[in-house]
Every structure is written in structure tokens, then in C-alpha cells.
Coordinates of C-alpha atoms in Angstrom, one line a residue:
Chain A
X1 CA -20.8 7.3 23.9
X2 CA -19.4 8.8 20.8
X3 CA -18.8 6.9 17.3
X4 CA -15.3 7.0 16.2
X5 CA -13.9 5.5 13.1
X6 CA -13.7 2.1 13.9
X7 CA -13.8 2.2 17.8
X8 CA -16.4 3.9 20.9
X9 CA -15.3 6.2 23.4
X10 CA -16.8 5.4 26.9
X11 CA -16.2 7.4 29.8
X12 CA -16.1 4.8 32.4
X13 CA -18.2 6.7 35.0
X14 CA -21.2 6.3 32.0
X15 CA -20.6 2.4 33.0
X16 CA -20.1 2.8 36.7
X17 CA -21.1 6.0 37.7
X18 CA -18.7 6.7 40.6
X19 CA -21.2 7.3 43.5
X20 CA -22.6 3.8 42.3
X21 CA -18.8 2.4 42.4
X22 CA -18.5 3.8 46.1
X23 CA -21.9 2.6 46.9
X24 CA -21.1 -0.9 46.4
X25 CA -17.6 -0.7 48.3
X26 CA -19.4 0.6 51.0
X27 CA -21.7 -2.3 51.0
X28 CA -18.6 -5.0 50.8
X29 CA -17.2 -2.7 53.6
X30 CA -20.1 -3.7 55.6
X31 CA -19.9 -7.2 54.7
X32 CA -16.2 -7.4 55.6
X33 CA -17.2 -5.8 59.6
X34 CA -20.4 -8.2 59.7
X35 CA -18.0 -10.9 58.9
X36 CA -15.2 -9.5 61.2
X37 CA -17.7 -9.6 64.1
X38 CA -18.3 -13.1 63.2
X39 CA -15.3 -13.9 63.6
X40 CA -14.6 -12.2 66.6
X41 CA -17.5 -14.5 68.2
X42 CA -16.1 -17.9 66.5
X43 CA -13.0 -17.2 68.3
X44 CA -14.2 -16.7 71.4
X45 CA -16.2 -19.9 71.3
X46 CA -12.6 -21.4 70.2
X47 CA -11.7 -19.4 73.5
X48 CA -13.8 -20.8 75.7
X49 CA -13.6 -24.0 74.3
X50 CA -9.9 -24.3 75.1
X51 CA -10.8 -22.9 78.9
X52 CA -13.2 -25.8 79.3
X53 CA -11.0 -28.4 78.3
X54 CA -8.6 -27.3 81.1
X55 CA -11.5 -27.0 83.7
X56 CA -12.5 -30.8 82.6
X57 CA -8.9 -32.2 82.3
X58 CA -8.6 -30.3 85.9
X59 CA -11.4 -31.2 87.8
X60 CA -11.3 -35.2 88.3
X61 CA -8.1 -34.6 90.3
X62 CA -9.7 -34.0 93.2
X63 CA -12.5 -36.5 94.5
X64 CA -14.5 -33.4 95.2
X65 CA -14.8 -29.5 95.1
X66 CA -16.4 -27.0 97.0
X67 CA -18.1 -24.9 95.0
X68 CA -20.8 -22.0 94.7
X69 CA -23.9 -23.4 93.5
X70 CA -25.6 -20.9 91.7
X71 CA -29.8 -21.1 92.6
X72 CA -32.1 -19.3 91.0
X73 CA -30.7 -16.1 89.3
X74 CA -29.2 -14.3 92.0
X75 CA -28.2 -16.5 94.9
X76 CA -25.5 -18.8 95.2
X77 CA -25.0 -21.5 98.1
X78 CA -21.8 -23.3 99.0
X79 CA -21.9 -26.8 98.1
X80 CA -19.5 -29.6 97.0
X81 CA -18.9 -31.3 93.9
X82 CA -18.6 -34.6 93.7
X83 CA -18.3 -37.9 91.4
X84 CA -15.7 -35.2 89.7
X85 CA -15.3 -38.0 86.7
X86 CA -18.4 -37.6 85.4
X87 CA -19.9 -35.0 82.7
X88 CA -23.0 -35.1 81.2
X89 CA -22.3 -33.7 77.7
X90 CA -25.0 -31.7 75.5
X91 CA -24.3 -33.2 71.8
X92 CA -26.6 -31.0 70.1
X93 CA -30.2 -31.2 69.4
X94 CA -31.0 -31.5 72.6
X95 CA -28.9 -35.2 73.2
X96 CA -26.9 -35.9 76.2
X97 CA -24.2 -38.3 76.9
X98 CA -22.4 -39.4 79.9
X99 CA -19.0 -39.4 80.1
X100 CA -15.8 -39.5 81.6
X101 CA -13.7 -36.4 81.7
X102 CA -11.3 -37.9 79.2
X103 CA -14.1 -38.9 76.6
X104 CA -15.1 -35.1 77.5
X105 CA -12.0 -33.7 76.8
X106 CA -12.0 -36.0 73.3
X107 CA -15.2 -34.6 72.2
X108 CA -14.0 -30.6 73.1
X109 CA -10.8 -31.1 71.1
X110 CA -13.1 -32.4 68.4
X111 CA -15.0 -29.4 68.5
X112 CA -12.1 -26.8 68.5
X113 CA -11.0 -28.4 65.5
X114 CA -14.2 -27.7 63.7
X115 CA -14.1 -24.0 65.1
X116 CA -10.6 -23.6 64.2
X117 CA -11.8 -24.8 60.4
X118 CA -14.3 -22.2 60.8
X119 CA -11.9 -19.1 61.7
X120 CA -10.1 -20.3 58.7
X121 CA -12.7 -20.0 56.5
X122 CA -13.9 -16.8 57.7
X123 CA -10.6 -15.5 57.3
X124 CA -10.6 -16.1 53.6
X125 CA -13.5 -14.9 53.2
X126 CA -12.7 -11.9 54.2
X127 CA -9.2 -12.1 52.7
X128 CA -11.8 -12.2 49.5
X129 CA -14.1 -9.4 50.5
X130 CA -11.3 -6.7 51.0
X131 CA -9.6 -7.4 47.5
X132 CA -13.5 -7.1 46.2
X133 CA -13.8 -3.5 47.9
X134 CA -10.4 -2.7 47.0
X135 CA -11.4 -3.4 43.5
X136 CA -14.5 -1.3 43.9
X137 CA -12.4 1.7 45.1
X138 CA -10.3 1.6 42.5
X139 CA -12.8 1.8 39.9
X140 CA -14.9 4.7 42.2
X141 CA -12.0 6.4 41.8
X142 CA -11.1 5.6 38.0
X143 CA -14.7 7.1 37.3
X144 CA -14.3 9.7 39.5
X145 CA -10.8 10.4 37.6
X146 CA -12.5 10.6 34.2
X147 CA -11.3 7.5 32.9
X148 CA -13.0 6.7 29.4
X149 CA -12.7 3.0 28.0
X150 CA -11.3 2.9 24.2
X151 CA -12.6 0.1 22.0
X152 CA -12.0 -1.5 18.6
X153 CA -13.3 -3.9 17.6
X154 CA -11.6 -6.2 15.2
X155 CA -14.8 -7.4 13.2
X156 CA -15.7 -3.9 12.5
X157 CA -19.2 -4.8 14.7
X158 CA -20.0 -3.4 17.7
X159 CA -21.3 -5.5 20.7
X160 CA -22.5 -4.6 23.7
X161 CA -21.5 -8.0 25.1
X162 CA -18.7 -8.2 27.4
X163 CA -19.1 -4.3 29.3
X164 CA -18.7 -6.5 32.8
X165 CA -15.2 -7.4 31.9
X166 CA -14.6 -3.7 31.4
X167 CA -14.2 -3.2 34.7
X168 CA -10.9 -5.7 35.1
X169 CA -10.0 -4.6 31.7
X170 CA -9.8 -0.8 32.3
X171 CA -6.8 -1.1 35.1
X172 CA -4.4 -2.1 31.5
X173 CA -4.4 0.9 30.0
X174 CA -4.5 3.2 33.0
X175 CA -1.6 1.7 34.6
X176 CA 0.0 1.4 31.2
X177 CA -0.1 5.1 30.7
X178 CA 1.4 5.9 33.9
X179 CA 4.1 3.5 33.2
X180 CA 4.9 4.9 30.0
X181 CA 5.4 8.1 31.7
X182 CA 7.5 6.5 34.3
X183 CA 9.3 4.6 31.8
X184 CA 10.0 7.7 29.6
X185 CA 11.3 9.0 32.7
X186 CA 13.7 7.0 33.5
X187 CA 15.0 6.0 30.0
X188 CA 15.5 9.9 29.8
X189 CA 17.3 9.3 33.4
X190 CA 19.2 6.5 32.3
X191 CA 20.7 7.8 29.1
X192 CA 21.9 11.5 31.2
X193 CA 23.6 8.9 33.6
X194 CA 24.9 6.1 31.3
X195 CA 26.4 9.5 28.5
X196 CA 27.8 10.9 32.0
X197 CA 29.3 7.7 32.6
X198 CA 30.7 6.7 29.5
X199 CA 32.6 10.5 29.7
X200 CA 34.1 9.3 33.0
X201 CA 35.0 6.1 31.7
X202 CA 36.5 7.7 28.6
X203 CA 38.1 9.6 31.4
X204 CA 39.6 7.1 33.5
X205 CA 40.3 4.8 30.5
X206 CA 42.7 7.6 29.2
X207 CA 44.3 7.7 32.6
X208 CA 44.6 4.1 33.2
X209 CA 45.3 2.8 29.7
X210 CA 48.9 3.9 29.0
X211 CA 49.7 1.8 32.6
X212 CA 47.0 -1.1 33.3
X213 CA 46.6 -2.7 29.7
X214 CA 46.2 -6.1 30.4
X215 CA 44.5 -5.4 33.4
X216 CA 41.6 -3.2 31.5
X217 CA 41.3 -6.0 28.4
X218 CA 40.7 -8.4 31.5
X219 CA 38.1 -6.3 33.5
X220 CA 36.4 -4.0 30.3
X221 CA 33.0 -5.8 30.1
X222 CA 33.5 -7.4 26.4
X223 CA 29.7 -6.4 25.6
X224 CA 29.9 -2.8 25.8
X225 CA 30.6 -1.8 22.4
X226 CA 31.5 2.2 23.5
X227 CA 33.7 0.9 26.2
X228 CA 35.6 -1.0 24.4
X229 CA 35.8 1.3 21.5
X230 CA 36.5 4.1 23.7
X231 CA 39.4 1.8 24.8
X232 CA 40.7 1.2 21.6
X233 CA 40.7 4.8 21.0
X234 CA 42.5 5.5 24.1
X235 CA 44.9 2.6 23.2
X236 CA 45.8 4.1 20.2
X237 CA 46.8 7.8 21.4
X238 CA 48.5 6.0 24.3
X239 CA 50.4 3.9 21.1
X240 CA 51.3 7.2 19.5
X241 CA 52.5 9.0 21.9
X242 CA 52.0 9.4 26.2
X243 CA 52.2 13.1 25.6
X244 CA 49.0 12.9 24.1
X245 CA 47.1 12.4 27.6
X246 CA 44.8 15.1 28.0
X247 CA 46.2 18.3 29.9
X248 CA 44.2 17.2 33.4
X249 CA 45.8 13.8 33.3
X250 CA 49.5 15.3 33.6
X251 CA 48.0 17.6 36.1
X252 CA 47.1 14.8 38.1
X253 CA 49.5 12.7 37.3
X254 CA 52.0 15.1 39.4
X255 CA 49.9 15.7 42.1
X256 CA 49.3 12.7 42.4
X257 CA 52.9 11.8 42.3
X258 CA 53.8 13.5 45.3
X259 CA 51.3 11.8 46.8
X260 CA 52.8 8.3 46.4
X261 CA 55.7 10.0 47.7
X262 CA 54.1 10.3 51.3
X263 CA 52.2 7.2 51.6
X264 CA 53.8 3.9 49.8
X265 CA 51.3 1.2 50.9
X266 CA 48.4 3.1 49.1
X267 CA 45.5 0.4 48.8
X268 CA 46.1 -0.8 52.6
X269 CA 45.8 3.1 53.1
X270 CA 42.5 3.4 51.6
X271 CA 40.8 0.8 53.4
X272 CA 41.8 2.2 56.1
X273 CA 40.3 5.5 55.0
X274 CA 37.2 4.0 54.4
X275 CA 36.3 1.8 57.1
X276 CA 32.6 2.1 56.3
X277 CA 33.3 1.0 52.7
X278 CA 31.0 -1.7 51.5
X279 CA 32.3 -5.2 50.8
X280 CA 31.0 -4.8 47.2
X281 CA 33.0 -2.0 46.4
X282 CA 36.1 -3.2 48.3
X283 CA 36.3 -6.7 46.8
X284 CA 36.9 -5.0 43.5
X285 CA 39.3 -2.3 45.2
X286 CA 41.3 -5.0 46.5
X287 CA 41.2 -6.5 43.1
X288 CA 42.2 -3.1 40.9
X289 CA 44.4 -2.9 43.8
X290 CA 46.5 -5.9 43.6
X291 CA 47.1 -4.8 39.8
X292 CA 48.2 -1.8 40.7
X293 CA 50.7 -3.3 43.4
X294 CA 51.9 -5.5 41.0
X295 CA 52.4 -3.0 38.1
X296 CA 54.0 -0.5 41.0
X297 CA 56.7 -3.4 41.5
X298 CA 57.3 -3.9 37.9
X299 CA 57.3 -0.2 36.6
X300 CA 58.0 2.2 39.6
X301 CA 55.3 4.7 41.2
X302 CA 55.4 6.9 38.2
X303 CA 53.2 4.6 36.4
X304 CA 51.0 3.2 38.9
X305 CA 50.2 7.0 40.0
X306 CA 47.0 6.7 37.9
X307 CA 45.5 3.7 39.8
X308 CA 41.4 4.4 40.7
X309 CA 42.4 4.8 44.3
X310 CA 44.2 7.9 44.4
X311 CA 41.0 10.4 43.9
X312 CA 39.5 8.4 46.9
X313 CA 42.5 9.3 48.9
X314 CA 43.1 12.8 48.3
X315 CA 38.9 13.2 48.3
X316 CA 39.6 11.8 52.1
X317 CA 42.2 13.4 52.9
X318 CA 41.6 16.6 51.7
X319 CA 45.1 17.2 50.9
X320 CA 44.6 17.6 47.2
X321 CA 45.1 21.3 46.1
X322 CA 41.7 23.5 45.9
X323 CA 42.4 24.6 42.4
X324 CA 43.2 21.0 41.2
X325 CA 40.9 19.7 39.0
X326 CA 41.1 16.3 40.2
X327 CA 39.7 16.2 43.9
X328 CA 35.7 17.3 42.1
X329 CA 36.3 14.7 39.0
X330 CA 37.9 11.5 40.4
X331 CA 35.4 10.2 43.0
X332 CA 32.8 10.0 40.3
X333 CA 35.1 7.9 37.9
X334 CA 36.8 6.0 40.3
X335 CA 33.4 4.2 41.8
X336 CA 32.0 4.3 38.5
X337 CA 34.9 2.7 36.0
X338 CA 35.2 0.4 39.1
X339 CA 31.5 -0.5 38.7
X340 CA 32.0 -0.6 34.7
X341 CA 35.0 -2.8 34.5
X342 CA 33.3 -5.2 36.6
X343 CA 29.9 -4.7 34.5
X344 CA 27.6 -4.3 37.6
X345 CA 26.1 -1.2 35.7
X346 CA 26.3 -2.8 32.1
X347 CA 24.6 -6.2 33.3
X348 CA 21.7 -4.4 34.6
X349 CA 21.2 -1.9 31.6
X350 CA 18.9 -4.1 29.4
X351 CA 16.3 -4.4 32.1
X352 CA 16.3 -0.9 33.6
X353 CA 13.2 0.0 31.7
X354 CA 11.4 -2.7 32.6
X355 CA 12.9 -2.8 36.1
X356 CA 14.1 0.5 37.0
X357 CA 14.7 -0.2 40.7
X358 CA 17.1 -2.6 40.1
X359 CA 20.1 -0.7 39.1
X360 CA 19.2 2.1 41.9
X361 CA 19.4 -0.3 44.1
X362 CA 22.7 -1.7 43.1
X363 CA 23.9 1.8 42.5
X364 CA 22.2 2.8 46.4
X365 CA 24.6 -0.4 47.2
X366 CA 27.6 0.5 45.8
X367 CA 29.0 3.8 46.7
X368 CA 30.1 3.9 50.3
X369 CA 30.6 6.5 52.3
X370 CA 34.0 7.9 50.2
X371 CA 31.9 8.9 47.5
X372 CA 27.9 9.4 48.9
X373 CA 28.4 13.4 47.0
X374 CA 28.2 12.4 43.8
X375 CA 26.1 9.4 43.6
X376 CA 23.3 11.0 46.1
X377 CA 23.1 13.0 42.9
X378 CA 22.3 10.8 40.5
X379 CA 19.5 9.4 43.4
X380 CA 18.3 12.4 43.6
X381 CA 17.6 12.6 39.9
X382 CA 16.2 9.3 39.9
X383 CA 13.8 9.8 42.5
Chain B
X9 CA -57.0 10.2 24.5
X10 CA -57.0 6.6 24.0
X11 CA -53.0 7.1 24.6
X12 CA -53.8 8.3 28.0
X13 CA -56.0 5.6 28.8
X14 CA -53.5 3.2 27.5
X15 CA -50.7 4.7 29.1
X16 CA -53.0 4.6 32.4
X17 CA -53.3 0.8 31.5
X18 CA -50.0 0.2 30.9
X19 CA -49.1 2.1 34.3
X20 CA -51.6 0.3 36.6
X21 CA -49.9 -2.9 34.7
X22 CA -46.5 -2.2 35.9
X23 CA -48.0 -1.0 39.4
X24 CA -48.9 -4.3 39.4
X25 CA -45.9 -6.4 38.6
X26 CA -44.1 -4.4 40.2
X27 CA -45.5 -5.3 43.6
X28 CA -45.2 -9.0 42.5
X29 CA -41.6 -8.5 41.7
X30 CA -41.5 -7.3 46.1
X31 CA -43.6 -10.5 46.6
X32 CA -41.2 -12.6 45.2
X33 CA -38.2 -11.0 46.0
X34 CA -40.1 -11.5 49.7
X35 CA -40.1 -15.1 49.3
X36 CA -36.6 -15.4 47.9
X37 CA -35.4 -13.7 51.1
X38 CA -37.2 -16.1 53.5
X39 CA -36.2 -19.1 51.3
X40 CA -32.7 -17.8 52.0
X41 CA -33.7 -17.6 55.8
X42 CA -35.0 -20.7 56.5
X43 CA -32.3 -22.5 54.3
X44 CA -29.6 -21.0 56.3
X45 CA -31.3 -22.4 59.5
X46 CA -31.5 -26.0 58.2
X47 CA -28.5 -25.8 57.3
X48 CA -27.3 -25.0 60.9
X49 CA -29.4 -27.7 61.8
X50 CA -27.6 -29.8 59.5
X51 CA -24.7 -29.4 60.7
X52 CA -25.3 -29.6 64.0
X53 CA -27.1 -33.1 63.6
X54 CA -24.0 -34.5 61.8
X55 CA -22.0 -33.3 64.6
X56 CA -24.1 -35.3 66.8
X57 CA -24.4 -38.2 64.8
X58 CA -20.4 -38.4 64.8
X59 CA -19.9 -38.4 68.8
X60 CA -23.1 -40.7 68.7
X61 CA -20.9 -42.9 66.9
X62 CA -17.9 -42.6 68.7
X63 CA -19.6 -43.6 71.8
X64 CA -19.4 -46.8 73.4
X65 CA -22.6 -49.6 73.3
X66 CA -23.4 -49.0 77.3
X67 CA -22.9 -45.6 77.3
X68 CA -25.6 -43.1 78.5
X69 CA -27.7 -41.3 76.6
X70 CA -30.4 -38.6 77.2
X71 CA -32.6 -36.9 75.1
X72 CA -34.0 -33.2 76.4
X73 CA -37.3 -33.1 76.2
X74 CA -39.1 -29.8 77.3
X75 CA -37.2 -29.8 81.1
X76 CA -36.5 -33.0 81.8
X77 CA -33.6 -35.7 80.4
X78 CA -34.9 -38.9 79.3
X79 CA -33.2 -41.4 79.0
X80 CA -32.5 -43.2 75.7
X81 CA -31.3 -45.8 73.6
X82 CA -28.1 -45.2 71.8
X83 CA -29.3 -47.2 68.8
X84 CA -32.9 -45.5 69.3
X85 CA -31.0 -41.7 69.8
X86 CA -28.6 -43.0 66.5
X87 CA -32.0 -44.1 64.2
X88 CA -33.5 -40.5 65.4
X89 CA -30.7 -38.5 64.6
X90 CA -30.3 -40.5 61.3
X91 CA -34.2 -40.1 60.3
X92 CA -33.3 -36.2 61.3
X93 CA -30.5 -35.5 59.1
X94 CA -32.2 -37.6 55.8
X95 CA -35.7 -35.2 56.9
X96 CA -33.4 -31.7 57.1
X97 CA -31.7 -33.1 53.8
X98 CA -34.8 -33.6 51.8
X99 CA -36.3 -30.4 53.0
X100 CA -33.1 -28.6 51.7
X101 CA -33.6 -30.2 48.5
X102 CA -37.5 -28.8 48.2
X103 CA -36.1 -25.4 49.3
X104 CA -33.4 -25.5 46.7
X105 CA -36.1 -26.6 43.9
X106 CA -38.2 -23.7 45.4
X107 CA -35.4 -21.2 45.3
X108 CA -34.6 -21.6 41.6
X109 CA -38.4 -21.7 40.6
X110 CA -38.6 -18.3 42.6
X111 CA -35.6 -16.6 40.7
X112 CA -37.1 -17.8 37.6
X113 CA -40.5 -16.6 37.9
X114 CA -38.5 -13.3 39.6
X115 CA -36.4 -13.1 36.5
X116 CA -38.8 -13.0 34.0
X117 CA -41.0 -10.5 36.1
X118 CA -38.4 -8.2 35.8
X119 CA -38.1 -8.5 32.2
X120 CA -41.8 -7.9 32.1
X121 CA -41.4 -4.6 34.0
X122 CA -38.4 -3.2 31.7
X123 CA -40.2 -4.0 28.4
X124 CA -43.6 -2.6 30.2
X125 CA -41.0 0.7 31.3
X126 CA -40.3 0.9 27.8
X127 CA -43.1 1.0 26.5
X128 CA -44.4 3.9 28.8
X129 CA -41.2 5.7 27.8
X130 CA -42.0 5.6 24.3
X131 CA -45.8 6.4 24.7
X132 CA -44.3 9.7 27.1
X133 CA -42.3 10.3 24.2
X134 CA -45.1 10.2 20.9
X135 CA -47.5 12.1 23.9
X136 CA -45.3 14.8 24.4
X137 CA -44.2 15.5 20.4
X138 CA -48.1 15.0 19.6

């Protein structure tokens, strides 16, 4: 034990010296098998308890039996059983009653009740036992780890009251640590992913502004303050001038064009592509999609060339040129703006820290099979 | 050299105690024993008193005694296993009373033997610097 400042240092195998710890699981470890064997023998009475009641419901159906009467320890004799309605029934403490085979059968139900209690007290009891050894493992192998126990007190006095609860208290701060490691982790994790997808949504947003306007102010999730202002920045050079879209967007924008060329009914094209899409992501496909139909009828195929689904469709086909830029880019931003605009990523972010599975699951959830590439990527980094 | 005689004392003393301490801790142990049993006992009797009771006025009953059934009274067989259950009651009750006067007198034995520990520690301790 060393003095500090205003706190002690304990290692905890000082407290519960890690042989000691095992010792005693060991010891619950027997108790749980003694108890297990009980068990075992309770439920065999229960057993044969259940056995006998069908013998003694059985037997009065016939007026008599032939049996083999057992004499002495090793012979038996034929005989025959008779007055078949009538048992003589041991009580306990040496009392006997006689009794009809239905009173009988009353007073074995009665006592596979009060067995059945008795599995279902041993049961707990054991339930009990293996969260007590569990607990004795875990500290064995906290004081085998090296764990020391911090303390400050508030008063400034030390006590030496209260070292039993150290024991329950020491899994806090262990597990907090490793938390806060995992934590970090994934914070780290989550800001590399959300920065990658804000670029792609800066991406797409540029893309899709000039053509889906009303459509984005609908879907953009009105709580994400760099979406929007991404947006609004996008709106603006779209305002200016449509020249200003970045070099890649006119790239795409004529390969993309000749792609509407060859297949008119685009959205009913993808789902075809994708059979094995999720419902998830193709709800909000079909959604996007009917924008996109709509705008197509209103404006003509040179505007609607920018819709999400295209980059799914050449990524599918693989009739997008090699040396294109857009068939290694799209996939990402078309399942992730997809996911933005309907705030299924956005939602989650407050919680990931505190619940980092959530959003991998959703994430797991959403990409089908058009884009598994680049989203097993991100699993990968999360795992 | 009257530190090594004490310490001698003070050594035989916790010899001593300490085989008290086994002799109590004896006794706990077949407290615990026969309590368990009486308490098996207790159970079963109540289980008996219950079909007792359930029986009819006219039925049979027979008591086992040594190899042969006799034949009994229901109210006779119900007063016995009544008087039977209020006996193994009352004899839990002494055993309980015994139990915690046993743990006591185990408790403060034990104290006895840590301060007495102590004290040979310490006297080990001045012996040695001396």
C-alpha cells in the first residue's frame, strides 16, 4: 500500500491474493456439482414418482394380475395380484394408510408437486452459485492481471472500512478503462467515416443540386448543420453558373448521358439489377427514383442524368469506361447520400459512442449486394 | 529470559485456545448436522400430518412399529404426529439458541487468538532487535 497525496494505491491481489480468489471459485465450483448431483436425484424421484402414478392409475383395471413375487433376495415365484383397488400407502414416519388407487394417485400428484418445488429451488440455487463463481473468477483473474484499487477519500481520512465492497467496486474502473479505449476507437472510427461521408455528400450534393432542388430541401436531414451548409454552398455555385460543376461531374454527366440513351426505364432497371437489394435501401430508391422520373418528364434526360442510380448501374453492368472516374466513386455516394438524405446515419450519430453497434448494424443492413466493396470496408475498419 | 518464558506462556496460551477454537468449531458442525436432520424430519411430519388430514374418519391407518403394522386411530396417529412436529419444533428452537451461543463464544475465541498472535509477533520482534 503506498501513500499518495490524498488517496492509497492497492494492488488488488494484496486484498485477494489470486490463488486465494481461485481457491474459493474452486470451492463454489464444488458446491454447484454437489448441488447438481442433488438435483439429478430430486428428479429422478420426480421420475419415478410420475411412473408410479401410471402403475397405480393402471392397475385396478384388471381384477387381478399375475405377477412375480419377489421372496427373499434372489427368488421370485409367480403369483397373482388381487384386490387391485387397494394400496397401502407409507406417509412418512413410519404411518400407513389404506387407500384406493385414486386417493393413491391424489396423494403421488401431491408429492410431485412438492418435488417439482424442490427442482425449482435447486435450480436457483445454482443459478446463484455460478454467478458467485463467476464473480470469483473474475476477480482471480483481476488479481492475477495486476489490477490495483485507487482511493480518495473525500474527508481527507482514511478508513479501512468498506475493503469487502472493493471487490464489486473494482469491475467500474476496469471495464471503464477498456471502454474508454474502445470508445476512443471508434470516435476516431466514426469521425474518418462521417469526414469521408460528408466529402461524398458534398460530392453528390454538387451533382444533384443543379437538378433535384426541391427534392434535396425535402430529404436533406434539417439537423445536419454541414449538410445543409454544404448544400447551400452547392446551391450557390449551381446559382452562378452550371459550368461551375466540378470537372468529374461533366465527365460523368456525359457518360452517363449515353447511358440513358440505351436504357429509358432506368429505376425499374436497377431493381432488376439488384434483385438481392434490401427493402431498406430500395424503399428509398424507389423514392429518389420517382423524383427522378418525374424531373426526367419535366426537364428531359439531360438533367435527370445525375440521379443516385446511375453509378449503381454502370457499377453492375460494368459498361462504364475503365478510365472513368465515376464507376470507383459513385457506389460509395449513391448508398451513402441515400442513407444521409433519409438521416438513417445522422439519427444514429449522437449515440454511436455510447452504442457503437448500432449504426454498424444499420450500416451492415443497408448496403446490398450492389455496393458490399466499399462498405465491407468501412466494417472492416470498424471491427 | 523472562521474555522467553513469557513468550513460552503466551505460546502454550494460544496452543490452548486454539484447540478450543477446533472444539467449538466441532460443535458448530454437529449442531449444523443434527439441525439439518430435524429439519428433514420436519418436513416429512408435516407432509404426513397434511394427507392425515385429508383422509377420511373410517379410513385405515397403521403405524410401523419395528416389523409389523399396527393398526391405529386416525385421531390417535393425527395427536402423535401433532405432539411430533411441536417436539421437532422445540428442539429446533434449543438448537438455534445453541448455535448462536456457539458462534459467540467461537467468535470471541478467535479474537482471543489474534490479539494473543499479536502479541507473540511483537515479543518475536523486541527478542530479535534485543
Amino acid at each position: 500500500m503506498e501513500e499518495g497525496a490524498n488517496g492509497t494505491v492497492t494492488p488488488l491481489a494484496s486484498m485477494f491474493p489470486a490463488d486465494e480468489a481461485q481457491k474459493a471459485a474452486g470451492r463454489v465450483q464444488d458446491a454447484i456439482a454437489e448441488k447438481r448431483r442433488e438435483l439429478d436425484r430430486v428428479r429422478g424421484f420426480a421420475a419415478d414418482n410420475a411412473a408410479l402414478v401410471n402403475l397405480v392409475q393402471k392397475l385396478p383395471e384388471e381384477l387381478h394380475h399375475d405377477v412375480m413375487v419377489p421372496f427373499g433376495k434372489a427368488a421370485f415365484f409367480p403369483g397373482r395380484l388381487i384386490h387391485t383397488n387397494e394400496f397401502t400407502v407409507l406417509l412418512g414416519e413410519g404411518y400407513y394408510a389404506e387407500r384406493t388407487s385414486k386417493q393413491t394417485v391424489e396423494i403421488l400428484r401431491r408429492r410431485g408437486k412438492a418435488l417439482e418445488t424442490h427442482v425449482d429451488s435447486l435450480k436457483s440455487i445454482i443459478e446463484d452459485l455460478k454467478t458467485e463463481a463467476s464473480f470469483f473468477d473474475k476477480t482471480a483473474s483481476e488479481a492475477a492481471e495486476g489490477l490495483v484499487e485507487i482511493r480518495e477519500e473525500l474527508s481527507g481520512e482514511e478508513s479501512d472500512e468498506g475493503s469487502s465492497e472493493l471487490g464489486q467496486k473494482e469491475d467500474g474502473p476496469s471495464i471503464s478503462v477498456e471502454d474508454k479505449g474502445k470508445i476512443l476507437n471508434e470516435d476516431e472510427e466514426y469521425d474518418r467515416l462521417m469526414s469521408k461521408l460528408d466529402e461524398l455528400e458534398k460530392e453528390e450534393l454538387a451533382a444533384e443540386a443543379a437538378d433535384n432542388i426541391e427534392e434535396e430541401t425535402n430529404e436533406v436531414d434539417p439537423d445536419v448543420v454541414s449538410d445543409q451548409s454544404s448544400f447551400h454552398q452547392n446551391l450557390k455555385d449551381l446559382e452562378g453558373s452550371h459550368s461551375c460543376m466540378p470537372p468529374s461531374h461533366s465527365e460523368r454527366q456525359a457518360s452517363n448521358e449515353e447511358f440513358l440513351r440505351q436504357t429509358r426505364q432506368q429505376p425499374a432497371l436497377v431493381e432488376k439489377l439488384n434483385p438481392g437489394d434490401f427493402t431498406i435501401a430500395s424503399s428509398q430508391k424507389d423514392k429518389t427514383s420517382h423524383g427522378n422520373d418525374l424531373l426526367w418528364n419535366l426537364k428531359g434526360p439531360d438533367i435527370a442524368d445525375k440521379s443516385p442510380k446511375l453509378p449503381a448501374l454502370e457499377e453492375n453492368d460494368h459498361a462504364g469506361s475503365s478510365n472513368n472516374e465515376v464507376p470507383i466513386q459513385p457506389p460509395k455516394p449513391k448508398v451513402d447520400s441515400l442513407r444521409a438524405f433519409t438521416g438513417s446515419i445522422i439519427e444514429h450519430s449522437p449515440n454511436l459512442p455510447i452504442n457503437p453497434r448500432e449504426p454498424s448494424a444499420t450500416s451492415s443492413k443497408v448496403p446490398g449486394s450492389q455496393s458490399s466493396k466499399p462498405l465491407s470496408r468501412f466494417r472492416m475498419q470498424r471491427k | 529470559m523472562s521474555t522467553s518464558s513469557a513468550l513460552r506462556d503466551l505460546q502454550r496460551d494460544l496452543e490452548n485456545k486454539a484447540n478450543d477454537l477446533s472444539k467449538l468449531q466441532k460443535d458448530i458442525a454437529k449442531n449444523h448436522q443434527v439441525r439439518k436432520k430435524y429439519t428433514i424430519q420436519l418436513g416429512e411430519n408435516e407432509l404426513v400430518l397434511k394427507e392425515l388430514d385429508l383422509l377420511n374418519e373410517d379410513a385405515n391407518v397403521y403405524k410401523l412399529i419395528g416389523p409389523v403394522l399396527v393398526k391405529q386411530d386416525l385421531a390417535e396417529a393425527n395427536a402423535n404426529v401433532r405432539k411430533r412436529i411441536d417436539y421437532i419444533s422445540a428442539e429446533l428452537k434449543r438448537l438455534d439458541a445453541t448455535l448462536q451461543d456457539l458462534e459467540e463464544k467461537q467468535n470471541s475465541k478467535r479474537d482471543m487468538i489474534l490479539k494473543l498472535q499479536q502479541r507473540i509477533q511483537s515479543l518475536q520482534a523486541g527478542k530479535a532487535k534485543a
